[in-house]
XYZ file of C-alpha atoms in Angstrom:
582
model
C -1.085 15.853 204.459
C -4.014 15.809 201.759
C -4.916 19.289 200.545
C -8.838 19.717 201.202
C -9.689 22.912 199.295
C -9.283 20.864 195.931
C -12.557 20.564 193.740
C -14.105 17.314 193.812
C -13.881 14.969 191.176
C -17.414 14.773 190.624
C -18.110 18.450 190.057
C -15.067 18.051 187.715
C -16.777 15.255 185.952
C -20.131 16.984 185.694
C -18.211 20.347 184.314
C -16.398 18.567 181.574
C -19.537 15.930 180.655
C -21.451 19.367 180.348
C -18.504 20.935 178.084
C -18.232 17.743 176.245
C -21.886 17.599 175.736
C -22.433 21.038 174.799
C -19.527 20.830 171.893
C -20.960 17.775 170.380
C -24.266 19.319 170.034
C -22.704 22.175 168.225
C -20.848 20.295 166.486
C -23.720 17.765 165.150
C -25.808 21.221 165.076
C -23.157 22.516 162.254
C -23.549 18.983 160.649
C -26.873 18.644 160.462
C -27.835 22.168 159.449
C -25.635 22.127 156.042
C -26.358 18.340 155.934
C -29.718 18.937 154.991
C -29.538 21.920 153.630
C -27.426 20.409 151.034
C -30.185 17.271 150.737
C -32.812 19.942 149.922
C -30.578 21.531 147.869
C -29.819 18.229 145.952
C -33.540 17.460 145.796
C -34.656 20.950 144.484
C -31.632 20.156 141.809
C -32.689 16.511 141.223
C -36.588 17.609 140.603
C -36.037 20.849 138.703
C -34.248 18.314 136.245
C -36.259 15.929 135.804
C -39.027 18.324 135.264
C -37.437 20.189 132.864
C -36.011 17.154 131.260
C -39.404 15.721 131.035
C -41.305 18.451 129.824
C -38.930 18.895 126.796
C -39.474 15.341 126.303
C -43.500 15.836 126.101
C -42.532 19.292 123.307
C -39.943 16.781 121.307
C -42.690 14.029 121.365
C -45.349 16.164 119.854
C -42.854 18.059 117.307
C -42.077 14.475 115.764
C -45.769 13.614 115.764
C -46.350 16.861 113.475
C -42.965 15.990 111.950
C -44.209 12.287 111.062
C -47.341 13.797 109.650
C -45.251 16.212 107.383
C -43.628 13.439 106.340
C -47.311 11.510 105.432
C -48.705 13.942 103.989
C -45.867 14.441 101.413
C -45.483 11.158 100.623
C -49.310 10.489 99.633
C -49.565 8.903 96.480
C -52.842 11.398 95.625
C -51.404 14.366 96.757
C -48.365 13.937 94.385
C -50.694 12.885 91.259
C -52.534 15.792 91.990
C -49.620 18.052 92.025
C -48.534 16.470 88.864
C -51.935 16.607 86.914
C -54.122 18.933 88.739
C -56.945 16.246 88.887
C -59.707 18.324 90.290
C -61.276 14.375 92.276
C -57.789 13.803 93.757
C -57.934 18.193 95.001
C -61.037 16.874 96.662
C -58.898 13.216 98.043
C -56.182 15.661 99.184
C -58.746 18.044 100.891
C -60.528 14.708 103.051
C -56.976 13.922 103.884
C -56.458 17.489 105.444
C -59.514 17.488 107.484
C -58.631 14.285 108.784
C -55.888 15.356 109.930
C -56.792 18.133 111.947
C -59.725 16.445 113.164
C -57.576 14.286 114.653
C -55.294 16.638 116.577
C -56.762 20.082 118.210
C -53.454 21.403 118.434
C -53.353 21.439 114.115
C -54.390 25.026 113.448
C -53.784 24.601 109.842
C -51.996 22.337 107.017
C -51.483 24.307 103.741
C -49.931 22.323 100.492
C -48.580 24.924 97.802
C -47.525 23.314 94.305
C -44.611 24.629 92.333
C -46.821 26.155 89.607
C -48.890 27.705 92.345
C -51.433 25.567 92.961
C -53.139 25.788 96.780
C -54.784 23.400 98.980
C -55.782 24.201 102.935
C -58.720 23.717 105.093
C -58.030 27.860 105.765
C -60.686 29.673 103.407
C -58.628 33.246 103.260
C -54.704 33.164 103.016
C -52.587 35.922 102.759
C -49.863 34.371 100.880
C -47.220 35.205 97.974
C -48.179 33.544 95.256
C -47.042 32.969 91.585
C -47.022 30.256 88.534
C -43.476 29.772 89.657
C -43.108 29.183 93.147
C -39.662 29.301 93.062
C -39.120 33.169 92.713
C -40.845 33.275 96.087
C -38.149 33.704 98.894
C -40.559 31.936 101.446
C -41.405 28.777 99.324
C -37.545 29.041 98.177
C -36.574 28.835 102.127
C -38.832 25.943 102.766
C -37.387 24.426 99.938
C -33.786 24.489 100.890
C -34.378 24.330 104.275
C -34.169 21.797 107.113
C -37.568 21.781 107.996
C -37.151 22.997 111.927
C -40.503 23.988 113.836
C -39.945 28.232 113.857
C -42.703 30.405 115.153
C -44.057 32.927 112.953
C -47.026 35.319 112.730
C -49.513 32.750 110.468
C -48.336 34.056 107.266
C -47.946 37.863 106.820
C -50.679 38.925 109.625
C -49.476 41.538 112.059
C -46.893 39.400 115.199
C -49.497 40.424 118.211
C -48.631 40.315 121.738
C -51.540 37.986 121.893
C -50.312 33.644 122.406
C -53.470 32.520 121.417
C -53.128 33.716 117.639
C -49.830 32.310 117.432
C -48.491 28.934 115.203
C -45.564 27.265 114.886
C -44.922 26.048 111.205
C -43.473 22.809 109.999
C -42.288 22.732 106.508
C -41.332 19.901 104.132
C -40.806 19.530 100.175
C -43.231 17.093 98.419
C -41.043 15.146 96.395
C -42.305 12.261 93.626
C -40.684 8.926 93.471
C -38.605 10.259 90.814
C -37.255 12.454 92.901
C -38.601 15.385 91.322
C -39.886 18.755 93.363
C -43.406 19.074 93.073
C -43.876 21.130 95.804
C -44.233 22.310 99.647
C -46.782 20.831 102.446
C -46.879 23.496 105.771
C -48.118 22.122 108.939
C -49.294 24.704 111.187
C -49.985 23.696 115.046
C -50.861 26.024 117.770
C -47.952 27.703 120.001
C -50.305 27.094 123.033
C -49.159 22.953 122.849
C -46.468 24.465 124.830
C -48.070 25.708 127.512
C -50.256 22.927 128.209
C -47.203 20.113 127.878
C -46.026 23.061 130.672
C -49.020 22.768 133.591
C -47.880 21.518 137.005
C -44.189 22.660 136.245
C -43.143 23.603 139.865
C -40.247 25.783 139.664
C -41.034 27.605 142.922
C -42.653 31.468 143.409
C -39.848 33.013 141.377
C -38.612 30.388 138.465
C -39.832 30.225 135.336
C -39.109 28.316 132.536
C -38.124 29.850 128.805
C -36.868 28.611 125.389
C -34.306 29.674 122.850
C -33.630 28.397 119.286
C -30.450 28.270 117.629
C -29.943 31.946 116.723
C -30.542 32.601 120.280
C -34.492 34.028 119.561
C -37.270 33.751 121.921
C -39.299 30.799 121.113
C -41.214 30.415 124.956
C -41.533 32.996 127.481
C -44.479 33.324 130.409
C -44.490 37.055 129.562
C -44.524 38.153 126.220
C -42.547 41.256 126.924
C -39.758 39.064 126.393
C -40.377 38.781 122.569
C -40.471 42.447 122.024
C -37.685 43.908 124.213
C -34.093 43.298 122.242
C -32.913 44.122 125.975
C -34.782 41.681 127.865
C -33.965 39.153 124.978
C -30.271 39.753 125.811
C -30.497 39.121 129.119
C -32.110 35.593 128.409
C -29.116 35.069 126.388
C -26.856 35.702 128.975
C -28.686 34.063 131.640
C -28.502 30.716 129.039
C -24.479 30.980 129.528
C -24.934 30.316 133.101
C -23.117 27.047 134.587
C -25.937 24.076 135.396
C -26.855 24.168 139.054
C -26.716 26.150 141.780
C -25.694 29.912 141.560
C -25.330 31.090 145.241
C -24.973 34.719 144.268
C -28.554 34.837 142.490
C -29.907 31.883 144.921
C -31.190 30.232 141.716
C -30.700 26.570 140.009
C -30.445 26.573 136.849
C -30.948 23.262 134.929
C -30.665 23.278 130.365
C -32.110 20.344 128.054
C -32.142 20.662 124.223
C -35.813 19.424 122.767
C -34.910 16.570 120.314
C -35.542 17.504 116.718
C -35.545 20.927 116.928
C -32.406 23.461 117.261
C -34.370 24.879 120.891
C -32.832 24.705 124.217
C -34.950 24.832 126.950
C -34.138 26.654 130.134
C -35.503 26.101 133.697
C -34.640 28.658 136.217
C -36.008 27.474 139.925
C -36.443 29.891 142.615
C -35.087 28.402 146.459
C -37.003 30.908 148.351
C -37.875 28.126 150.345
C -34.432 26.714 151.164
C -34.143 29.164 153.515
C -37.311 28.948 155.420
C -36.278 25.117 155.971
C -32.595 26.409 156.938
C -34.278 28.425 159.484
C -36.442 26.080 161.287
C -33.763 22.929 161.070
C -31.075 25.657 163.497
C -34.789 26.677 165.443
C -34.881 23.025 165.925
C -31.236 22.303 166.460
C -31.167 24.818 169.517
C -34.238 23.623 170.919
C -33.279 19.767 170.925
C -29.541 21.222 171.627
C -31.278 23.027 175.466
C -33.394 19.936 175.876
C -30.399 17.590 175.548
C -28.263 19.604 177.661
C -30.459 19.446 180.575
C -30.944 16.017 180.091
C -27.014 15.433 179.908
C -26.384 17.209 183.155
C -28.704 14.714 184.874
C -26.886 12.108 183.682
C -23.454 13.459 184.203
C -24.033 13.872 187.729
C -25.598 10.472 188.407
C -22.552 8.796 186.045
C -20.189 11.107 188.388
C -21.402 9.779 191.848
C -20.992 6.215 190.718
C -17.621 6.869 189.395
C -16.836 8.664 192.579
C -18.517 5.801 194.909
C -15.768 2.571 194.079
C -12.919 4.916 193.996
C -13.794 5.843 197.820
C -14.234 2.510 198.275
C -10.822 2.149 196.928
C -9.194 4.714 198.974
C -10.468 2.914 202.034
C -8.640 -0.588 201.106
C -5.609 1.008 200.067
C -5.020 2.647 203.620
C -5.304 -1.215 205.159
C -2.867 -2.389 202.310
C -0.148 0.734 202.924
C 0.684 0.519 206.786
C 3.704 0.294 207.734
C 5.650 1.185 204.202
C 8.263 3.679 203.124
C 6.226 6.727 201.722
C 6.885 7.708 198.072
C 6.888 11.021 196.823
C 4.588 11.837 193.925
C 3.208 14.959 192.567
C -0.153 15.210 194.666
C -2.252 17.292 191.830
C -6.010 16.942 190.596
C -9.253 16.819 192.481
C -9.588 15.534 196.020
C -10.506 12.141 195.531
C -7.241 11.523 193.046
C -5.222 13.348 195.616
C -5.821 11.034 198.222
C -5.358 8.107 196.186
C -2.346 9.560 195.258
C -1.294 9.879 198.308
C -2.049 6.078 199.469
C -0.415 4.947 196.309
C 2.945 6.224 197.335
C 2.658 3.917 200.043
C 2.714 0.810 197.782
C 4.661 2.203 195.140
C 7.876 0.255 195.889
C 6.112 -3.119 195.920
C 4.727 -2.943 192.788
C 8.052 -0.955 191.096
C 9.720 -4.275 189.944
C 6.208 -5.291 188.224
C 6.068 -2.568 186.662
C 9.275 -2.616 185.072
C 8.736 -6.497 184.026
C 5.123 -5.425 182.515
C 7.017 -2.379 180.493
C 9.306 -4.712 178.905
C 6.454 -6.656 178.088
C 4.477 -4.424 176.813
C 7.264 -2.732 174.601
C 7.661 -6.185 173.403
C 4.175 -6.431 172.454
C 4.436 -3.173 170.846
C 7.054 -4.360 168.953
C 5.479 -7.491 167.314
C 2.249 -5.162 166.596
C 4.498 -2.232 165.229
C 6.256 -5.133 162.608
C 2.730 -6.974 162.118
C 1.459 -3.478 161.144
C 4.304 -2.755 158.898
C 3.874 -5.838 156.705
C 0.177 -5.243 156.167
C 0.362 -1.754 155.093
C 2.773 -0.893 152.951
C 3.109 2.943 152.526
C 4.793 2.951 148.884
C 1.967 0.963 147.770
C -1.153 2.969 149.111
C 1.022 6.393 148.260
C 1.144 4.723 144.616
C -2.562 3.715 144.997
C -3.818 7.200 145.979
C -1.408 8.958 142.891
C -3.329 6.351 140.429
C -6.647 7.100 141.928
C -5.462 11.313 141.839
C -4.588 10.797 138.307
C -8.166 8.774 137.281
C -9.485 11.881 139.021
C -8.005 14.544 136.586
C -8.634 13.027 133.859
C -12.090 12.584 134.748
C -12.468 9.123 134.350
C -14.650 8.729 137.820
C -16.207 4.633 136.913
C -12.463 3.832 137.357
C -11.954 6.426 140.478
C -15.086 4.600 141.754
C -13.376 0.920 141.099
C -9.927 1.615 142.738
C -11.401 3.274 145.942
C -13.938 0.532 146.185
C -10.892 -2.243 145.740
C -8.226 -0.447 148.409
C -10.974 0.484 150.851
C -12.185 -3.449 150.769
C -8.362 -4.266 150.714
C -7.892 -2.613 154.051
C -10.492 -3.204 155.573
C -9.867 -7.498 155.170
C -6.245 -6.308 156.401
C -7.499 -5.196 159.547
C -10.254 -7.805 159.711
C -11.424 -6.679 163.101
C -7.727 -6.754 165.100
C -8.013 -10.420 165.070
C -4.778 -12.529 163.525
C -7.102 -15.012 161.882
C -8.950 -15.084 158.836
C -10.673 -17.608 156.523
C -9.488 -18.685 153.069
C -11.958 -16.822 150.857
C -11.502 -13.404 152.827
C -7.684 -14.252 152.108
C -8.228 -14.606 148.634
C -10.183 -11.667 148.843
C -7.429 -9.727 150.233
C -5.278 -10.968 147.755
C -7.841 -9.919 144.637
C -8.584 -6.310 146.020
C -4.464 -5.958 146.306
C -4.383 -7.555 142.283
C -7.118 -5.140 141.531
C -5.668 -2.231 142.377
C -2.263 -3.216 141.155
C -3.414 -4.112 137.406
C -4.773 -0.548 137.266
C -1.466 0.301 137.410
C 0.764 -2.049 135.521
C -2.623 -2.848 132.803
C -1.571 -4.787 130.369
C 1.636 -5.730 131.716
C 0.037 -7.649 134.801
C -2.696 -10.174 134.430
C -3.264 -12.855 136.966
C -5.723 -15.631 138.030
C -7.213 -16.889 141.427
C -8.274 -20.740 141.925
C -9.531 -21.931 145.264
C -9.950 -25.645 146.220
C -13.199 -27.031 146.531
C -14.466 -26.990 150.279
C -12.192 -24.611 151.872
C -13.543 -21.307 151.926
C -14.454 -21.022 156.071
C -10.821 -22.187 156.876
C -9.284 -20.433 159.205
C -5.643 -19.395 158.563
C -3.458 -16.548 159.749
C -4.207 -13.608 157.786
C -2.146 -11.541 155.859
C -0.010 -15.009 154.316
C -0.510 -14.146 150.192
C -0.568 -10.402 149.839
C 3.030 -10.074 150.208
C 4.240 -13.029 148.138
C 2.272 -11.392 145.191
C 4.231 -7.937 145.819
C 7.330 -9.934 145.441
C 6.252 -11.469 142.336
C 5.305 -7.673 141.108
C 8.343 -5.724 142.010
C 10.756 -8.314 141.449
C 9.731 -10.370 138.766
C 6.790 -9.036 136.583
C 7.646 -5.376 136.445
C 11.726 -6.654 135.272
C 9.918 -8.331 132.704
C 9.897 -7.522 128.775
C 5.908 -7.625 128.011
C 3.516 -8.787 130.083
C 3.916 -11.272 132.999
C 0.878 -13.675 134.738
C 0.495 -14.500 137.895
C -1.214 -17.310 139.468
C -2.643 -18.235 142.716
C -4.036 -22.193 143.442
C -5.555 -23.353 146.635
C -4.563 -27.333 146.926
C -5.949 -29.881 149.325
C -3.168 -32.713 150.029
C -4.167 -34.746 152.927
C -4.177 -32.578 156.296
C -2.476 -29.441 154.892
C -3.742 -26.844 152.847
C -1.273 -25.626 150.050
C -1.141 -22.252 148.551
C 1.034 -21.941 144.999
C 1.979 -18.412 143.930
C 3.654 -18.520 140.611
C 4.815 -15.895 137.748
C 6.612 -15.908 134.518
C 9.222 -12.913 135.454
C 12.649 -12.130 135.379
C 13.426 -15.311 138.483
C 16.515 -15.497 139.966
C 18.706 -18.238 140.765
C 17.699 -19.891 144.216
C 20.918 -21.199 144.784
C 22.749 -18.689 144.772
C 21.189 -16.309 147.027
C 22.003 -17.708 150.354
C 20.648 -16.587 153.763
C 23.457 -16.106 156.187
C 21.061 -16.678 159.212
C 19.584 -19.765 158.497
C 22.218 -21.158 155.452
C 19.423 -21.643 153.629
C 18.098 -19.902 150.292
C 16.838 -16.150 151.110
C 12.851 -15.972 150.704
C 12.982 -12.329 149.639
C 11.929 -8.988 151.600
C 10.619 -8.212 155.259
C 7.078 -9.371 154.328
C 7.602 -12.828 153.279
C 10.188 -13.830 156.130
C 7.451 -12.313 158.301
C 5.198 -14.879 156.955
C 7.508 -17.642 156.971
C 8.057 -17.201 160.766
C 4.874 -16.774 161.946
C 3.210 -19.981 159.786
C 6.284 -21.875 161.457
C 5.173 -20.290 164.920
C 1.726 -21.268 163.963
C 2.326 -24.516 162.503
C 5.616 -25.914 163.021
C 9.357 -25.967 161.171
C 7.474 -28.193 158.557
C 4.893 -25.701 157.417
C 5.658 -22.457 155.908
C 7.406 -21.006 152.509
C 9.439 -23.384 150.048
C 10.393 -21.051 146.723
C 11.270 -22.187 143.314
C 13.296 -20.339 141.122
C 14.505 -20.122 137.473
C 15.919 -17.273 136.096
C 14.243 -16.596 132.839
C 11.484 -18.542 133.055
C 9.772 -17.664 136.745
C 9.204 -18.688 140.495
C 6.664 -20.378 142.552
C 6.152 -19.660 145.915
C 4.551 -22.442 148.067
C 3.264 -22.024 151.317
C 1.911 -25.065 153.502
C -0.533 -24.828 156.403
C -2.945 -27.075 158.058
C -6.114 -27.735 157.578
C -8.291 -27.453 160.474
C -12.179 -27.695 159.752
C -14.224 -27.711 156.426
C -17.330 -26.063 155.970
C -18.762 -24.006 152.844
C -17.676 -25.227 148.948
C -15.331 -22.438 147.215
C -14.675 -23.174 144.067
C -14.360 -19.831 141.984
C -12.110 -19.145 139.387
C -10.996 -15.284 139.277
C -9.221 -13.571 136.443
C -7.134 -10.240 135.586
C-alpha cells in the first residue's frame, strides 16, 4: 500500500528551489561585493598613477625649460665676450637678455651670471653673495663648477631658510664655457618653488593623501606642510614611508604609487587615502541584501508555480500507468521519496519485468557508446602533453616572462577549445588547421629552435567539412618520434592538396624515420601507422569514407616520413590560401 504521510513533491521542490536560490544569492553576494571592491580598488590605483605620473611629467617639463635656458644663456656669444673683455655695451646686451628672460616666464625669480674674476650681472639690485677676484676659492662657485647642475632648493643665497614657501627658489646652475673650452664662468637660474604647487592643483588623492618629494640624499624637496622640512623626525618617517612596496598597503589602507621627475635626482611620492572604499563596500552588501530579500520572494513565487506544473504531468502519469500495469507480477522496489514518486514507484513495479530485457539491451548500448566517447576523448586530449604544456607555461611564470605566459595560454586554451568544437565530430578545414597551429604553437615553445614547421592550405577549401581531430596527432608522431630523435633541428610541414574529388592532407618531417617495411602490423599484415591516435584516425576516415580513404605513410630512415591522409571533398565555399610558419 502507498504510504500517505510522505511530504509532497511540490513542497519538496519549493524547499530546495528556495535553498538553491538563497545560496546562489550569497554566493553572487560574496562575488560581487569583493568584485567591485577590487574594481574600485584598481581604479583608485589606476588614477592615483596616472596623476602622479602626470604631474611629475608637468615638474620635469618645466625643469628642462629652465634647464634649456641655462644652457642659452651660457652659450651667448655676448655674454662670453663680455666675460672675456668686460665690455661695459655687451654688460648692458647681457642685462636686455636677462630681463627678457624673466619677462617671459613669471616663475623666473632671478638669473644671476658671476665671472671667474668676480664680475656680476642680475636683474636682483642687492645680493648677498661671496665674492672675490678669484672665484674659484669660493666653495659655492667651486660646487657649481664641478657639479652636475641638478635643480636643489636653497634659501636665495645666504638669507635666513623661513618656514615661509613663497620666499623660496630653486637654483639651476651651469658653467659658461667659451668655444675654446675655457671656464669663464657660472650663470644661476633662480625660479620660484611655488611652480610646484601650481603644476600640483586638482591632484585628487582623497581627504587623507598627500603628495611629497625627495631628492637623492633622501631631503625634503615638496611637502604640503612645512613642518616636514624642519623636523629630522618627521623627515625620517618620509624616508621610510618611500621604502614602501607600490600599491595597496591593507594594514595602513593607503596606495602608494612612486615616479622619478626626469632630469632631476627627485622621486616623487603619492600617498592616496581610500576612506571612501569603504563607504562604497558598505552600500554594494546594503544593496546585495536588499536585491538578495527582493529576489527571494520573487523566487518562491516562481518555485511554487514551476512545482505545480512539474507535479501536474507526473499525476497525469500515475493515472496511465495504473491502465498499463493490470494484471502483472508486482516488483519489489524501495518505495522512498515524496508521495507523488512513491506512487509512481509503486506502479512502476508493475511494468518492471516488461521493460527488464530493454533495459539490459540499452545498457550495453550505452556502455558501448561510452566506450567510443571514452577512446574519442582520449585521442584528443592527451594528458602528457597539457601536463608538459602547463610545466612550460609554470616555468614562463617564474621567470617572469608573462608576454610568453600570455602566448601559450592563449594558444592551448584556443587549442582546446577547436578540440571540443561544440561536441560535434565535424569540423571545417581552416578550424583543423587551426587546431593543428595552436598544438605547433605551443609545442615550439618547448622544443624552440629544434622544431620549426609550416602550414599551406589549398585554395578554396577552408568551409570543408571533415572529421575533426585528423592532423593533431600525426604531428605528435612526427614530434616524439622523429624530430625530437633528431641531431639539430627538424621541420615539419603540413599541405592541403585538391586532386579531383578528394582532399589530401601531407604531413612530412626530416627526423630520425624508420623503415616502413619492416614494422609490420600483425592485425591487418600491413605496415604499422604508429600509436593509438593515428590508428584512431585511420579507422574512423575509413568509417567515414571508405577502405580507400584514410592514412598511407612513407618512410626513410635518415632522411624522414610523410604521412598522407585522403578524404573527400564535399562542398566548396570561402578561398584559404594562407601560408603559416614556425
Amino acid at each position: 500500500m502507498i504510504k500517505r504521510n510522505r511530504m509532497k513533491l511540490k513542497n519538496q521542490v519549493v524547499i530546495y528551489y528556495m535553498l538553491a536560490s538563497l545560496g546562489m544569492v550569497i554566493m553572487i553576494g560574496f562575488i560581487l561585493y569583493y568584485s567591485i571592491s577590487s574594481i574600485v580598488l584598481e581604479e583608485a590605483l589606476s588614477s592615483t598613477s596616472m596623476a602622479v605620473d602626470k604631474s611629475g611629467g608637468h615638474i620635469a617639463g618645466y625643469i628642462d625649460k629652465v634647464k634649456d635656458l641655462t644652457m642659452i644663456i651660457a652659450k651667448n656669444s655676448t655674454l662670453q665676450r663680455y666675460l672675456t673683455y668686460g665690455d661695459g655695451t655687451d654688460a648692458l646686451d647681457v642685462m636686455n637678455l636677462i630681463e627678457t628672460a624673466i619677462a617671459t616666464d613669471e616663475d623666473i625669480a632671478s638669473i644671476i651670471i658671476v665671472g671667474k674674476e668676480g664680475q656680476l650681472l642680475s636683474n636682483e639690485t642687492s645680493l648677498d653673495m661671496s665674492m672675490s677676484d678669484d672665484m674659484m676659492r669660493q666653495s659655492w662657485y667651486a660646487d657649481v663648477v664641478g657639479g652636475d647642475g641638478m635643480p636643489a632648493l636653497t634659501s636665495a643665497r645666504m638669507r635666513p631658510f623661513i618656514m615661509d614657501k613663497d620666499h623660496w627658489v630653486i637654483s639651476m646652475s651651469r658653467e659658461i664655457i667659451s668655444e675654446q673650452g675655457e671656464h669663464l664662468g657660472v650663470v644661476v637660474v633662480d625660479f620660484k618653488y611655488s611652480f610646484i604647487d601650481r603644476y600640483l592643483e586638482g591632484l585628487d588623492l582623497g581627504d587623507d593623501g598627500y603628495l611629497y618629494i625627495l631628492n637623492g640624499s633622501d631631503d625634503v624637496v615638496y611637502h604640503p606642510d612645512t613642518a616636514y622640512f624642519e623636523s629630522e623626525e618627521l623627515r625620517q618617517t618620509l624616508v621610510e614611508m618611500s621604502d614602501m612596496d607600490q600599491g595597496y598597503d591593507h594594514e595602513l589602507n593607503l596606495l602608494m604609487h612612486q615616479t622619478g621627475v626626469e632630469g632631476t635626482d627627485w622621486r616623487m611620492y603619492g600617498i592616496a587615502s581610500l576612506d571612501g572604499l569603504k563607504a562604497i563596500r558598505r552600500q554594494v552588501m546594503e544593496s546585495i541584501v536588499l536585491v538578495g530579500f527582493v529576489g527571494l520572494f520573487v523566487v518562491s513565487g516562481i518555485g511554487a508555480y514551476v512545482a505545480g506544473r512539474i507535479v501536474k504531468p507526473i499525476r497525469m502519469l500515475e493515472d496511465a500507468m495504473k491502465d498499463v500495469d493490470e494484471g502483472l507480477e508486482v516488483i519489489d522496489v524501495p518505495e522512498d521519496g515524496c508521495y507523488e514518486v512513491v506512487s509512481l514507484t509503486y506502479h512502476y513495479n508493475q511494468m518492471a519485468t516488461r521493460i527488464h530485457h530493454l533495459m539490459i539491451e540499452v545498457a550495453q548500448k550505452e556502455k558501448a557508446i561510452r566506450s567510443y566517447e571514452l577512446n574519442v576523448l582520449h585521442s584528443q586530449i592527451n594528458p602528457h602533453f597539457l601536463y608538459n604544456t602547463l610545466d612550460t607555461i609554470i616555468w614562463m611564470a617564474e621567470f617572469g616572462d608573462s608576454e610568453k605566459v600570455i602566448h601559450l595560454t592563449k594558444a592551448l586554451a584556443r587549442f582546446f577549445r577547436l578540440s571540443l568544437s561544440g561536441g560535434s565530430e565535424t569540423t571545417t578545414v581552416e578550424n583543423e588547421l587551426d587546431h593543428v597551429r595552436q598544438y605547433l604553437i605551443i609545442q615550439k615553445e618547448r622544443y624552440e629552435e629544434q622544431l620549426a614547421y609550416t602550414i599551406e592550405g589549398a585554395e578554396n577549401t577552408a568551409d570543408l567539412l571533415i572529421p575533426k581531430i585528423i592532423l593533431q596527432p600525426i604531428v605528435e608522431n612526427s614530434i616524439y618520434h622523429g624530430i625530437r630523435h633528431k641531431d639539430g633541428s627538424g621541420h615539419i610541414g603540413i599541405e592541403v592538396i585538391e586532386e579531383k574529388m578528394d582532399l589530401v592532407f601531407r604531413v612530412s618531417d626530416d627526423g630520425v624515420g624508420f623503415d616502413v617495411h619492416g614494422s609490420i602490423d600483425k592485425k591487418t599484415k600491413g605496415p604499422k601507422l604508429g600509436g593509438v591516435g593515428i590508428k584512431n584516425v585511420d579507422q574512423r576516415l575509413k568509417l567515414t569514407y571508405g577502405e580507400d580513404y584514410g592514412l598511407t605513410i612513407e618512410s626513410q630512415p635518415g632522411v624522414g616520413t610523410t604521412v598522407t591522409v585522403r578524404v573527400k571533398k564535399e562542398g566548396l565555399k570561402d578561398s584559404y590560401g594562407k601560408k603559416t610558419e614556425g
